[in-house]
Short mmCIF file of C-alpha atoms in Angstrom, two decimals:
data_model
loop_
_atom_site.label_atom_id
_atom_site.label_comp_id
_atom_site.label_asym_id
_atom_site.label_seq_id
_atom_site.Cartn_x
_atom_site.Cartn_y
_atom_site.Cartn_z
CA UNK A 194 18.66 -26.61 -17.81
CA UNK A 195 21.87 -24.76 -18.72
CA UNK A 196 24.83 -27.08 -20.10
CA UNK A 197 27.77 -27.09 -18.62
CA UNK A 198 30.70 -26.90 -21.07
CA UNK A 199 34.36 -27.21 -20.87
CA UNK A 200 36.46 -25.78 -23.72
CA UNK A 201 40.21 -27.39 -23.96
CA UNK A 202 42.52 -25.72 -25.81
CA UNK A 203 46.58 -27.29 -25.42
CA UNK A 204 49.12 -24.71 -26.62
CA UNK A 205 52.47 -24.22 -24.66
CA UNK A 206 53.64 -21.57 -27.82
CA UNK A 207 54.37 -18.36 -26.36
CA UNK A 208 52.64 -16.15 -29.15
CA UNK A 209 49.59 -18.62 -29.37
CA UNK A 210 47.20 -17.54 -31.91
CA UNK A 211 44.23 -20.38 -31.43
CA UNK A 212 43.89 -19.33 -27.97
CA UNK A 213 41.65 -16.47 -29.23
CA UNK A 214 39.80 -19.07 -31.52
CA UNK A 215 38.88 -21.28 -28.05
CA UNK A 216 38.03 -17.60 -25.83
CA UNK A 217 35.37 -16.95 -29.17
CA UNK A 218 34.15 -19.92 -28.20
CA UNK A 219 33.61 -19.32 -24.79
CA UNK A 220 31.90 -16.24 -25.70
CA UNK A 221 29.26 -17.52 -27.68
CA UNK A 222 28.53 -20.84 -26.50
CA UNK A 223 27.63 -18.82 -23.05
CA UNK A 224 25.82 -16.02 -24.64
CA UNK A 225 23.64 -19.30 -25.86
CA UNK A 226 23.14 -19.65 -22.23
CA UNK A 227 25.62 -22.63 -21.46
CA UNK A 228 27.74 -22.31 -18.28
CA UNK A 229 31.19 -22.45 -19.84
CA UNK A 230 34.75 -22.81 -18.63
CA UNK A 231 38.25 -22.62 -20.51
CA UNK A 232 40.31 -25.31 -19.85
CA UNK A 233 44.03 -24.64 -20.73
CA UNK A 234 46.73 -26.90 -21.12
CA UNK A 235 49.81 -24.42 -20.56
CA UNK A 236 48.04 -22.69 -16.87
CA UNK A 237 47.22 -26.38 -15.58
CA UNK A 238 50.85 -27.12 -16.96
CA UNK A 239 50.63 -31.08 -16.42
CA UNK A 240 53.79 -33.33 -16.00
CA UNK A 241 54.37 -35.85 -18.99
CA UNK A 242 52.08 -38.54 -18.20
CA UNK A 243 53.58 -41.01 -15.63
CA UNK A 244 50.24 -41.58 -13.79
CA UNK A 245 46.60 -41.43 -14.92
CA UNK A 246 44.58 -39.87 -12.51
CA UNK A 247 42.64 -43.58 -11.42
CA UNK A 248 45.72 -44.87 -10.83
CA UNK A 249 46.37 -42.86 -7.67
CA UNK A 250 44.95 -44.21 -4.36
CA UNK A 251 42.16 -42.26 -3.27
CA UNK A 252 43.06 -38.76 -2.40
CA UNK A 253 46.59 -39.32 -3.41
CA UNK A 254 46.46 -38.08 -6.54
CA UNK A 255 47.72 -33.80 -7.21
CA UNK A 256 45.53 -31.64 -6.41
CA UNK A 257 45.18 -30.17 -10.01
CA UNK A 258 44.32 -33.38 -11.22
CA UNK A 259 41.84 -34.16 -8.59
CA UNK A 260 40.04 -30.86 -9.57
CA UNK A 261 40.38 -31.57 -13.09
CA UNK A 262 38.74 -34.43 -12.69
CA UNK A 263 35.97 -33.02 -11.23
CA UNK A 264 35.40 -30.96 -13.57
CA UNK A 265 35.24 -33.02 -16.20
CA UNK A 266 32.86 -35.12 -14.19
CA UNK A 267 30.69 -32.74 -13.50
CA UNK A 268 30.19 -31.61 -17.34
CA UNK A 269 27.74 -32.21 -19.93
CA UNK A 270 29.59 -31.84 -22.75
CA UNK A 271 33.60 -31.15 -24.12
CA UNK A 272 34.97 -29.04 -26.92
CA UNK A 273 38.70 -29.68 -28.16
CA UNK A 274 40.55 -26.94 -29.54
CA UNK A 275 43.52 -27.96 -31.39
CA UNK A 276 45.93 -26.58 -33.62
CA UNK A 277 47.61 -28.97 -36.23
CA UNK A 278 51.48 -29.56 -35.40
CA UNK A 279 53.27 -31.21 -38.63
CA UNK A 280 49.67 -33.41 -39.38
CA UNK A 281 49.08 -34.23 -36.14
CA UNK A 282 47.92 -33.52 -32.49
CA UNK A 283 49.43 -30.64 -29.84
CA UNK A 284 51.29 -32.43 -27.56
CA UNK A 285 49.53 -30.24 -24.84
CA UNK A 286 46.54 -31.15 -25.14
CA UNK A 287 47.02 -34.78 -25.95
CA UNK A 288 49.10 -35.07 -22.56
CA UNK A 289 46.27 -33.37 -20.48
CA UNK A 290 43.70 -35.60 -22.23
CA UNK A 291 45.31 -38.58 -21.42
CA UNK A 292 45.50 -38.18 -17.75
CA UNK A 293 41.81 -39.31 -17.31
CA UNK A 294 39.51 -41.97 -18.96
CA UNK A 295 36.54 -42.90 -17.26
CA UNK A 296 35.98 -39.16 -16.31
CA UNK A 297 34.97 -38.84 -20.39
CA UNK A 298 32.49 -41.03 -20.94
CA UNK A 299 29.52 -41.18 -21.96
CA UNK A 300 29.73 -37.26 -23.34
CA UNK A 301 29.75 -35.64 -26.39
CA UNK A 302 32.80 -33.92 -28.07
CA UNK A 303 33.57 -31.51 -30.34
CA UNK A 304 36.26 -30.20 -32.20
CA UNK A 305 37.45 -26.80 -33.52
CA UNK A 306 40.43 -26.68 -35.39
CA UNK A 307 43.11 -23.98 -36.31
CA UNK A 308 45.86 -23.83 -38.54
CA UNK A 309 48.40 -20.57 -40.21
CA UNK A 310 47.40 -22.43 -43.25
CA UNK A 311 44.60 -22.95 -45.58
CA UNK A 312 43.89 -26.10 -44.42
CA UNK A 313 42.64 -25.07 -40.86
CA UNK A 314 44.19 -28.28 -38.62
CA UNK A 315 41.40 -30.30 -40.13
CA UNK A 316 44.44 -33.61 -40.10
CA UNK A 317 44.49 -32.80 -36.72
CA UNK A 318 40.77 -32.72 -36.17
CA UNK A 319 40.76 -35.96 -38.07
CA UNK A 320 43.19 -37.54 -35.57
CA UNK A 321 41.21 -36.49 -32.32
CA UNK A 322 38.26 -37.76 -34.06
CA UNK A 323 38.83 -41.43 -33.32
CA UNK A 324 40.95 -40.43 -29.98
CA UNK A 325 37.98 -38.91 -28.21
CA UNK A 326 35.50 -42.08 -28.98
CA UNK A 327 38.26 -44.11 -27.96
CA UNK A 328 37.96 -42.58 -24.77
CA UNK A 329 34.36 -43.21 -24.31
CA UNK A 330 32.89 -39.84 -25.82
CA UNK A 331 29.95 -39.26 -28.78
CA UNK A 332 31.92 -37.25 -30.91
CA UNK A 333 29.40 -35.01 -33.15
CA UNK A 334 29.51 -34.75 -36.84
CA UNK A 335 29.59 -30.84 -37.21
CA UNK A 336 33.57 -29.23 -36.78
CA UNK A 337 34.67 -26.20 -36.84
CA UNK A 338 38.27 -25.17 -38.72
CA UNK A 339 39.55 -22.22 -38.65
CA UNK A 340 42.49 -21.40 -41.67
CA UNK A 341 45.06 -18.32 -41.15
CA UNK A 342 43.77 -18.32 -37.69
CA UNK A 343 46.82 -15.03 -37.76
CA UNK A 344 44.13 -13.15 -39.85
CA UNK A 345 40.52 -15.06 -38.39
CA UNK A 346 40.82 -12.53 -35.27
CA UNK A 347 41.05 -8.74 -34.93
CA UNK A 348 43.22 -7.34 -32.05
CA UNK A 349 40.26 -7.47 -29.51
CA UNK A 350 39.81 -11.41 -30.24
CA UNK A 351 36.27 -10.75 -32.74
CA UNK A 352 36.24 -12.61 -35.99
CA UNK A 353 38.21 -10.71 -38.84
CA UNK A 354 38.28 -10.86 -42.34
CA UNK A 355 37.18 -13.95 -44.85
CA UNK A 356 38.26 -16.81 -42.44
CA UNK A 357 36.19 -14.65 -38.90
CA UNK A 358 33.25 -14.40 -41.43
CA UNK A 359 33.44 -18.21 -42.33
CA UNK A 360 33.55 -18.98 -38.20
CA UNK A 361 30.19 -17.20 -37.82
CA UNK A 362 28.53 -18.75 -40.59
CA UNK A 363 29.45 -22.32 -39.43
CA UNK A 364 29.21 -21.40 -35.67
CA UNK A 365 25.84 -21.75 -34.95
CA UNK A 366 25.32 -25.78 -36.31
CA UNK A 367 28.05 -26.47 -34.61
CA UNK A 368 26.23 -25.11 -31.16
CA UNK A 369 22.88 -26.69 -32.20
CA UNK A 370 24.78 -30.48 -32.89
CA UNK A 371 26.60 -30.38 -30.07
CA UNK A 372 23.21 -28.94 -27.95
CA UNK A 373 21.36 -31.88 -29.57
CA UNK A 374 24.15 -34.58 -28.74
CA UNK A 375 23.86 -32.78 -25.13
CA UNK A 376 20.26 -33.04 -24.19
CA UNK A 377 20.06 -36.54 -25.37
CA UNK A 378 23.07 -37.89 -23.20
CA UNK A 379 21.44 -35.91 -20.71
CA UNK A 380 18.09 -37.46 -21.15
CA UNK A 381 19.70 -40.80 -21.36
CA UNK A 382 21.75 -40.99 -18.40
CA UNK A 383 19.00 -39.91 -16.45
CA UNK A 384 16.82 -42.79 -17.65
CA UNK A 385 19.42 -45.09 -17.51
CA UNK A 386 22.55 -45.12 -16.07
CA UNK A 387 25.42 -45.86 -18.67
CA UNK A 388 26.22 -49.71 -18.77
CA UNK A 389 29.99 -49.60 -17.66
#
């Protein structure tokens, strides 16, 4: 069975650079075979959060969110792509997660950080860490953090240089954990359905 994956990446920047870090991704988690869709904060362009989606009345809520919502139903398993803003979280990204709860859980996470610097976003990684199992998800041990993400990426969006080189040594435990962490929720759920 092929796992569904959605990638969330939350830039608004106009000259994003970790965008091309979450479209790698896409790349090879479906040449693994996954079915695999990019979820991006700045094209589903999300109010500030007033109203999470459960607290609409049935089929009030926006349509965007109601499909959103879906989506993230309907998957097996979530990567989050964030950059590191001043220690700390994209706004972007944090908004759209925030929108849903229930939708998450019982899912695994992971998380693939960027930075400009050297120390690839990991604060920032740190920080969604204990956000995503707050929200009801398995979040796997293996990350991914990309430094100089400028320089990680060629023109075409392949890995460049030392920091591309260090992405495609660490990519493929990062699949494999997060494949694991998928098949056993899978298996799980299917034997028993989650207690809340």
């Amino acid at each position: 069975m092929s796992d569904h994956i959605l990638i969330f990446y939350g830039s608004y920047r106009s000259d994003r650079q970790g965008i091309r870090l979450a479209e790698y991704l896409v790349r090879r988690f479906t040449a693994r075979g996954a079915t695999v869709e990019l979820i991006d904060a700045k094209a589903i362009d999300l109010p500030i959060l007033d109203r999470m989606y459960k607290e609409y009345a049935d089929g009030e809520a926006p349509p965007k969110l109601a499909e959103l919502a879906a989506k993230i139903r309907a998957a097996d398993a979530f990567v989050f792509v964030t950059g590191e803003y001043n220690w700390g979280m994209q706004p972007g990204l944090k908004n759209l997660t925030d929108h849903f709860l229930e939708e998450w859980f019982w899912r695994p996470a992971a998380i693939a950080s960027y930075s400009a610097g050297r120390f690839s976003g990991v604060r920032a990684g740190l920080a969604w860490h204990g956000t995503l199992s707050e929200m009801g998800m398995v979040v796997i041990s293996s990350t991914l953090a990309v430094g100089g993400i400028g320089q990680s990426f060629d023109a075409e969006g392949a890995p460049a240089g030392s920091g591309g080189a260090a992405l495609e040594r660490a990519f493929p435990r990062f699949a494999d954990d997060l494949e694991w962490w998928t098949e056993a929720v899978r298996h799980q759920r299917l034997r028993r359905p989650p207690p809340y």
